[in-house]
Short mmCIF file of C-alpha atoms and ligand atoms in Angstrom, two decimals:
data_model
loop_
_atom_site.label_atom_id
_atom_site.label_comp_id
_atom_site.label_asym_id
_atom_site.label_seq_id
_atom_site.Cartn_x
_atom_site.Cartn_y
_atom_site.Cartn_z
CA MET I 18 9.71 -4.96 27.50
CA THR I 19 9.44 -5.83 23.48
CA VAL I 20 12.40 -6.44 21.48
CA ARG I 21 12.15 -3.22 19.54
CA ASP I 22 9.40 -0.05 20.30
CA VAL I 23 5.95 -1.29 18.60
CA VAL I 24 5.40 1.32 15.57
CA THR I 25 2.14 1.06 13.41
CA ARG I 26 0.89 3.19 11.09
CA PHE I 27 -2.51 4.06 9.55
CA ALA I 28 -1.60 4.84 5.76
CA PRO I 29 -4.82 6.02 3.55
CA SER I 30 -4.81 7.73 0.39
CA PRO I 31 -6.68 10.99 0.38
CA THR I 32 -8.33 10.05 -3.20
CA GLY I 33 -12.16 9.49 -1.14
CA ARG I 34 -13.46 9.73 2.27
CA LEU I 35 -12.63 6.63 4.46
CA HIS I 36 -15.81 3.85 5.41
CA LEU I 37 -16.05 1.31 7.85
CA GLY I 38 -13.33 -0.93 6.65
CA HIS I 39 -10.88 2.01 6.99
CA ALA I 40 -12.09 2.67 10.82
CA TYR I 41 -11.44 -1.12 11.57
CA SER I 42 -7.93 -0.82 9.62
CA ALA I 43 -7.19 2.02 11.82
CA VAL I 44 -8.54 0.84 15.46
CA LEU I 45 -6.62 -2.31 14.72
CA ALA I 46 -3.18 -0.44 14.45
CA HIS I 47 -3.84 2.60 17.03
CA ASP I 48 -4.73 -0.39 19.31
CA LEU I 49 -1.38 -2.46 18.68
CA ALA I 50 0.61 0.20 19.04
CA ARG I 51 -1.01 1.66 22.29
CA SER I 52 -1.31 -1.54 24.22
CA ALA I 53 2.60 -2.06 23.64
CA GLY I 54 3.00 1.40 25.02
CA GLY I 55 4.54 1.97 20.97
CA ARG I 56 3.86 4.63 18.62
CA PHE I 57 0.63 4.69 16.00
CA LEU I 58 1.98 6.81 13.06
CA LEU I 59 -0.64 8.70 10.61
CA ARG I 60 0.81 8.96 7.17
CA ILE I 61 -1.40 10.64 4.08
CA GLU I 62 -0.51 8.55 1.01
CA ASP I 63 -1.24 11.28 -1.54
CA ILE I 64 1.33 10.62 -4.06
CA ASP I 65 -1.32 10.42 -6.84
CA GLY I 66 -1.42 14.53 -7.59
CA THR I 67 -4.22 14.08 -9.75
CA ARG I 68 -6.85 11.88 -7.17
CA SER I 69 -5.94 13.22 -4.03
CA ARG I 70 -7.98 16.56 -2.01
CA ALA I 71 -6.99 18.25 0.43
CA GLU I 72 -10.72 18.09 1.58
CA HIS I 73 -10.43 14.48 2.21
CA VAL I 74 -7.31 14.74 3.96
CA ASP I 75 -9.75 16.87 6.56
CA ALA I 76 -12.05 14.35 6.62
CA ILE I 77 -9.74 11.82 7.51
CA LEU I 78 -8.10 13.82 10.10
CA ALA I 79 -11.72 14.81 11.67
CA ASP I 80 -12.83 10.80 11.12
CA LEU I 81 -10.06 9.84 13.11
CA THR I 82 -10.32 12.18 15.78
CA TRP I 83 -14.11 11.16 16.27
CA LEU I 84 -13.27 7.87 16.31
CA GLY I 85 -11.04 8.19 19.78
CA LEU I 86 -8.07 7.80 17.84
CA ASP I 87 -5.08 10.13 18.38
CA TRP I 88 -1.26 9.69 16.61
CA ASP I 89 1.74 10.51 17.74
CA GLY I 90 3.81 13.56 15.69
CA ALA I 91 3.52 15.25 12.65
CA VAL I 92 1.34 13.45 10.01
CA LEU I 93 3.76 11.99 7.18
CA PHE I 94 2.53 13.11 3.47
CA GLN I 95 3.83 11.26 0.56
CA SER I 96 3.95 14.44 -1.59
CA THR I 97 6.98 15.82 0.40
CA ARG I 98 8.97 12.54 0.07
CA GLU I 99 9.92 12.86 -4.01
CA ALA I 100 13.37 13.00 -2.88
CA ALA I 101 13.59 9.84 -0.90
CA TYR I 102 11.54 8.15 -3.68
CA ALA I 103 14.16 9.32 -6.08
CA ALA I 104 16.99 8.15 -4.29
CA ALA I 105 15.55 4.56 -4.31
CA LEU I 106 14.58 4.46 -7.97
CA GLY I 107 18.10 5.58 -8.61
CA ARG I 108 19.53 2.67 -5.99
CA LEU I 109 17.37 0.27 -8.35
CA GLN I 110 18.48 1.94 -11.38
CA ASP I 111 21.92 1.28 -10.84
CA MET I 112 21.65 -2.29 -10.07
CA GLY I 113 20.11 -2.62 -13.67
CA LEU I 114 16.87 -3.46 -12.39
CA LEU I 115 14.52 -0.93 -13.77
CA TYR I 116 13.08 -0.47 -17.22
CA PRO I 117 11.27 2.11 -19.03
CA CYS I 118 7.84 0.84 -20.07
CA PHE I 119 5.99 3.24 -22.76
CA CYS I 120 2.56 1.18 -22.87
CA THR I 121 -0.61 2.47 -22.73
CA ARG I 122 -3.52 0.67 -20.57
CA ALA I 123 -5.41 -0.09 -23.71
CA GLU I 124 -1.99 -1.45 -25.56
CA ILE I 125 -1.55 -3.75 -22.61
CA ALA I 126 -4.98 -4.96 -22.74
CA ALA I 127 -5.05 -5.48 -26.03
CA SER I 128 -2.02 -7.53 -25.85
CA GLN I 129 -3.93 -10.06 -22.80
CA SER I 130 -5.92 -12.95 -25.08
CA ALA I 131 -7.32 -13.85 -21.62
CA PRO I 132 -9.36 -11.45 -19.80
CA HIS I 133 -7.91 -10.54 -16.60
CA GLY I 134 -8.76 -9.01 -13.45
CA PRO I 135 -6.95 -5.61 -12.24
CA GLU I 136 -4.36 -7.52 -11.00
CA SER I 137 -2.99 -9.20 -13.95
CA VAL I 138 0.56 -9.17 -14.28
CA TYR I 139 1.99 -6.99 -17.05
CA PRO I 140 2.74 -9.33 -20.00
CA GLY I 141 6.73 -7.53 -20.58
CA LEU I 142 6.38 -6.09 -23.63
CA CYS I 143 8.65 -3.19 -23.07
CA ARG I 144 10.90 -5.60 -21.18
CA GLY I 145 12.88 -6.48 -24.72
CA LEU I 146 13.43 -2.99 -26.24
CA SER I 147 16.63 -2.33 -27.08
CA ALA I 148 19.12 0.36 -25.56
CA THR I 149 18.57 2.41 -28.20
CA GLU I 150 15.03 2.57 -28.91
CA ARG I 151 14.56 2.97 -25.33
CA ALA I 152 16.49 6.11 -25.40
CA ALA I 153 15.14 7.31 -28.97
CA ARG I 154 11.68 6.99 -27.38
CA ILE I 155 12.64 9.01 -24.03
CA ALA I 156 14.35 11.59 -26.46
CA GLY I 157 11.42 11.53 -28.37
CA GLY I 158 9.35 12.60 -25.41
CA VAL I 159 7.35 9.64 -25.21
CA SER I 160 5.81 9.14 -21.51
CA HIS I 161 6.79 6.41 -19.29
CA ALA I 162 6.76 4.66 -16.57
CA TRP I 163 9.64 2.17 -14.81
CA ARG I 164 9.38 -0.92 -13.89
CA LEU I 165 11.16 -3.46 -11.64
CA ASP I 166 12.55 -6.37 -13.68
CA MET I 167 11.40 -9.16 -11.08
CA ALA I 168 13.08 -11.94 -12.55
CA ARG I 169 16.57 -10.24 -12.00
CA ALA I 170 15.15 -9.04 -8.84
CA VAL I 171 14.55 -12.54 -7.38
CA ALA I 172 17.56 -13.72 -8.77
CA LEU I 173 19.80 -11.26 -6.83
CA THR I 174 17.87 -11.55 -3.60
CA GLU I 175 17.32 -15.40 -3.79
CA GLY I 176 19.84 -16.03 -1.72
CA GLU I 177 18.35 -14.17 1.38
CA GLY I 178 15.41 -16.21 1.04
CA LEU I 179 12.45 -13.91 1.02
CA TRP I 180 10.17 -14.83 3.96
CA TRP I 181 7.78 -12.78 5.97
CA SER I 182 5.57 -13.34 9.08
CA ASP I 183 2.32 -12.44 9.26
CA ALA I 184 0.01 -12.33 12.66
CA LEU I 185 -2.58 -14.38 11.31
CA ALA I 186 -0.98 -16.40 8.31
CA GLY I 187 1.67 -17.38 9.88
CA ARG I 188 5.63 -17.10 8.14
CA VAL I 189 5.26 -16.57 4.61
CA ARG I 190 7.56 -17.30 1.66
CA ALA I 191 7.60 -14.53 -0.81
CA ASP I 192 6.52 -15.58 -4.41
CA PRO I 193 7.20 -11.69 -6.12
CA LEU I 194 7.37 -13.51 -9.34
CA THR I 195 3.45 -13.94 -9.22
CA GLN I 196 3.11 -9.86 -9.18
CA GLY I 197 5.08 -9.55 -12.27
CA ASP I 198 7.16 -6.62 -13.58
CA VAL I 199 5.43 -4.32 -11.23
CA VAL I 200 5.54 -0.41 -11.88
CA LEU I 201 7.85 1.79 -9.70
CA ALA I 202 7.89 4.78 -10.83
CA ARG I 203 4.43 5.81 -12.78
CA LYS I 204 4.00 8.33 -15.07
CA ASP I 205 1.47 10.74 -13.62
CA ALA I 206 2.70 10.53 -9.86
CA LEU I 207 6.02 10.65 -7.93
CA ALA I 208 6.07 7.08 -7.55
CA SER I 209 3.88 3.85 -7.07
CA TYR I 210 2.37 2.47 -4.24
CA HIS I 211 4.60 0.06 -3.37
CA LEU I 212 7.81 1.79 -3.61
CA ALA I 213 6.45 4.72 -1.79
CA VAL I 214 5.15 2.20 1.17
CA THR I 215 8.05 0.59 1.49
CA VAL I 216 10.42 3.60 1.52
CA ASP I 217 8.15 5.12 4.21
CA ASP I 218 7.36 2.17 6.19
CA ALA I 219 11.57 1.90 6.58
CA ALA I 220 11.92 5.67 7.04
CA GLN I 221 9.20 6.06 9.84
CA GLY I 222 10.87 2.68 11.60
CA VAL I 223 7.59 1.22 11.64
CA THR I 224 7.79 -1.98 12.96
CA HIS I 225 4.15 -3.76 12.51
CA ILE I 226 2.07 -3.13 9.42
CA VAL I 227 -1.62 -3.62 9.78
CA ARG I 228 -3.73 -3.79 6.95
CA GLY I 229 -6.53 -5.38 4.89
CA VAL I 230 -5.68 -9.03 3.33
CA ASP I 231 -6.52 -7.33 -0.01
CA LEU I 232 -2.94 -6.32 0.10
CA PHE I 233 -1.53 -9.61 1.47
CA ALA I 234 0.49 -10.14 -2.26
CA ALA I 235 1.51 -7.00 -2.54
CA THR I 236 4.02 -7.61 0.34
CA ASP I 237 5.47 -10.05 -1.74
CA VAL I 238 6.27 -7.24 -3.89
CA HIS I 239 7.52 -4.85 -0.81
CA ARG I 240 9.44 -7.94 0.43
CA VAL I 241 11.75 -7.72 -2.25
CA LEU I 242 12.18 -4.59 -2.30
CA GLN I 243 12.98 -4.45 1.47
CA ALA I 244 16.01 -6.78 0.37
CA LEU I 245 17.01 -4.68 -2.75
CA LEU I 246 17.48 -1.69 -0.87
CA GLY I 247 18.65 -2.97 2.20
CA LEU I 248 15.32 -2.37 4.61
CA PRO I 249 14.37 -3.98 7.60
CA THR I 250 11.22 -6.07 7.19
CA PRO I 251 8.55 -5.27 9.13
CA LEU I 252 5.84 -7.98 11.04
CA TYR I 253 2.49 -7.89 9.58
CA ARG I 254 -1.15 -8.55 10.00
CA HIS I 255 -3.47 -8.75 6.95
CA HIS I 256 -7.02 -8.46 8.31
CA ALA I 257 -9.71 -9.60 7.24
CA LEU I 258 -11.99 -7.21 5.29
CA LEU I 259 -15.21 -6.02 6.30
CA THR I 260 -18.16 -6.59 4.38
CA GLY I 261 -21.63 -5.12 4.00
CA PRO I 262 -25.18 -6.08 4.17
CA ASN I 263 -24.82 -7.48 0.40
CA GLY I 264 -21.75 -9.61 1.51
CA ARG I 265 -19.25 -7.39 -0.59
CA ARG I 266 -16.33 -5.96 0.83
CA LEU I 267 -16.74 -2.18 1.89
CA ALA I 268 -15.05 -0.07 -0.56
CA LYS I 269 -15.22 3.40 -2.21
CA ARG I 270 -16.11 1.90 -5.67
CA ASN I 271 -19.20 -0.53 -3.87
CA ASP I 272 -20.45 2.96 -2.51
CA ALA I 273 -19.93 1.96 1.36
CA PRO I 274 -21.16 4.57 3.74
CA THR I 275 -18.38 7.15 4.74
CA LEU I 276 -17.62 7.60 8.39
CA GLU I 277 -17.81 11.34 7.76
CA SER I 278 -21.73 10.87 6.99
CA VAL I 279 -21.99 8.63 10.05
CA ARG I 280 -20.00 11.41 12.15
CA LEU I 281 -22.15 14.23 10.79
CA GLN I 282 -25.48 12.32 11.67
CA GLY I 283 -24.55 12.46 15.14
CA GLY I 284 -23.37 8.98 15.29
CA ASP I 285 -20.92 8.23 18.26
CA GLY I 286 -17.28 7.55 17.00
CA ARG I 287 -15.96 6.19 20.12
CA ALA I 288 -18.61 3.36 20.38
CA LEU I 289 -18.19 2.50 17.02
CA ALA I 290 -14.69 2.07 17.42
CA SER I 291 -15.37 0.07 20.45
CA ARG I 292 -18.02 -1.98 18.40
CA LEU I 293 -14.96 -2.91 15.79
CA ARG I 294 -12.78 -3.82 18.65
CA ALA I 295 -15.29 -6.52 19.50
CA GLY I 296 -16.01 -7.92 16.24
CA PRO I 297 -19.59 -6.43 15.68
CA PRO I 298 -22.93 -8.08 15.28
CA GLY I 299 -24.41 -7.00 12.09
CA ILE I 300 -21.21 -6.29 10.23
CA GLY I 301 -19.65 -9.23 8.50
CA ILE I 302 -16.14 -9.88 8.63
CA GLY I 303 -15.07 -12.10 5.55
CA ARG I 304 -11.54 -13.04 4.46
CA GLN I 305 -11.42 -12.47 1.36
CA ASN I 306 -8.34 -12.21 -1.31
CA ALA I 307 -10.51 -9.05 -3.18
N1 LIG H 1135 -2.56 3.69 1.04
C1 LIG H 1135 -3.13 2.64 0.89
C2 LIG H 1135 -4.57 2.43 1.30
O1 LIG H 1135 -5.18 3.28 1.12
C3 LIG H 1135 -2.78 1.86 2.19
C4 LIG H 1135 -1.44 1.39 2.15
C5 LIG H 1135 -0.77 0.50 3.37
O2 LIG H 1135 -1.45 0.24 4.17
O3 LIG H 1135 -0.08 -0.20 3.12
O4 LIG H 1135 -5.31 1.44 0.50
#
């Protein structure tokens, strides 16, 4: 008997084929739900209309079935969730926490003196624009994203003490200021990952989030959004990332072999899932904050 029914999810972005790292995440999330008699959901994170492909969705469904994983209920597609994201953005807007950002990637890069990694923090170029300037640019059709004013957001939620619990890391104090003024509404997509994932995990009643440790810091952002939007905070399990023989994390950009390629060569998906459950020899599992 659990305090609340366990609901987990696997939430891939259909911007490429799945690899072994995805399989590991999916198996862990699936088994957590099944071992508790709970529900395992599948959500397709296709907010990015230019990079998402139906053929990737088909391959994802086939891969999961091949691994022997079954999910409960209908698959939720984020491309159908525009109204929910707009409602959340409207609430944050009403709280005075969003500002339009007109910057291009090149402008942001040029403003940063030191070399930064992909997770570099937005330098706040558009935060100080006057209301008149903002209105003029929007009226002039300059494309813009909407960013969260993180300092204000944190000031507003400070009293609540932003904590979250991780099955492996323990109790974690969220430090969203380190993530800066993240984008919540993108120029080219319905919403940003941060907004969509927070809204949807709550809407689907997800109680346990299982995902790679590369998203550990993102949880700080999700935690502040939960506080602002009055959403529950799930329990988290940020698992280690699988690494390839070269010691690098498996990722699309590192040319990790796809599950589909193994499946089409006649590989045994259920046996692969069992090996992942056991912590397989020959596959390094490294804890990294990539
Ligand atoms: N859609 C994200 C990805 O494919 C995962 C989201 C999550 O698990 O929070 O990387």
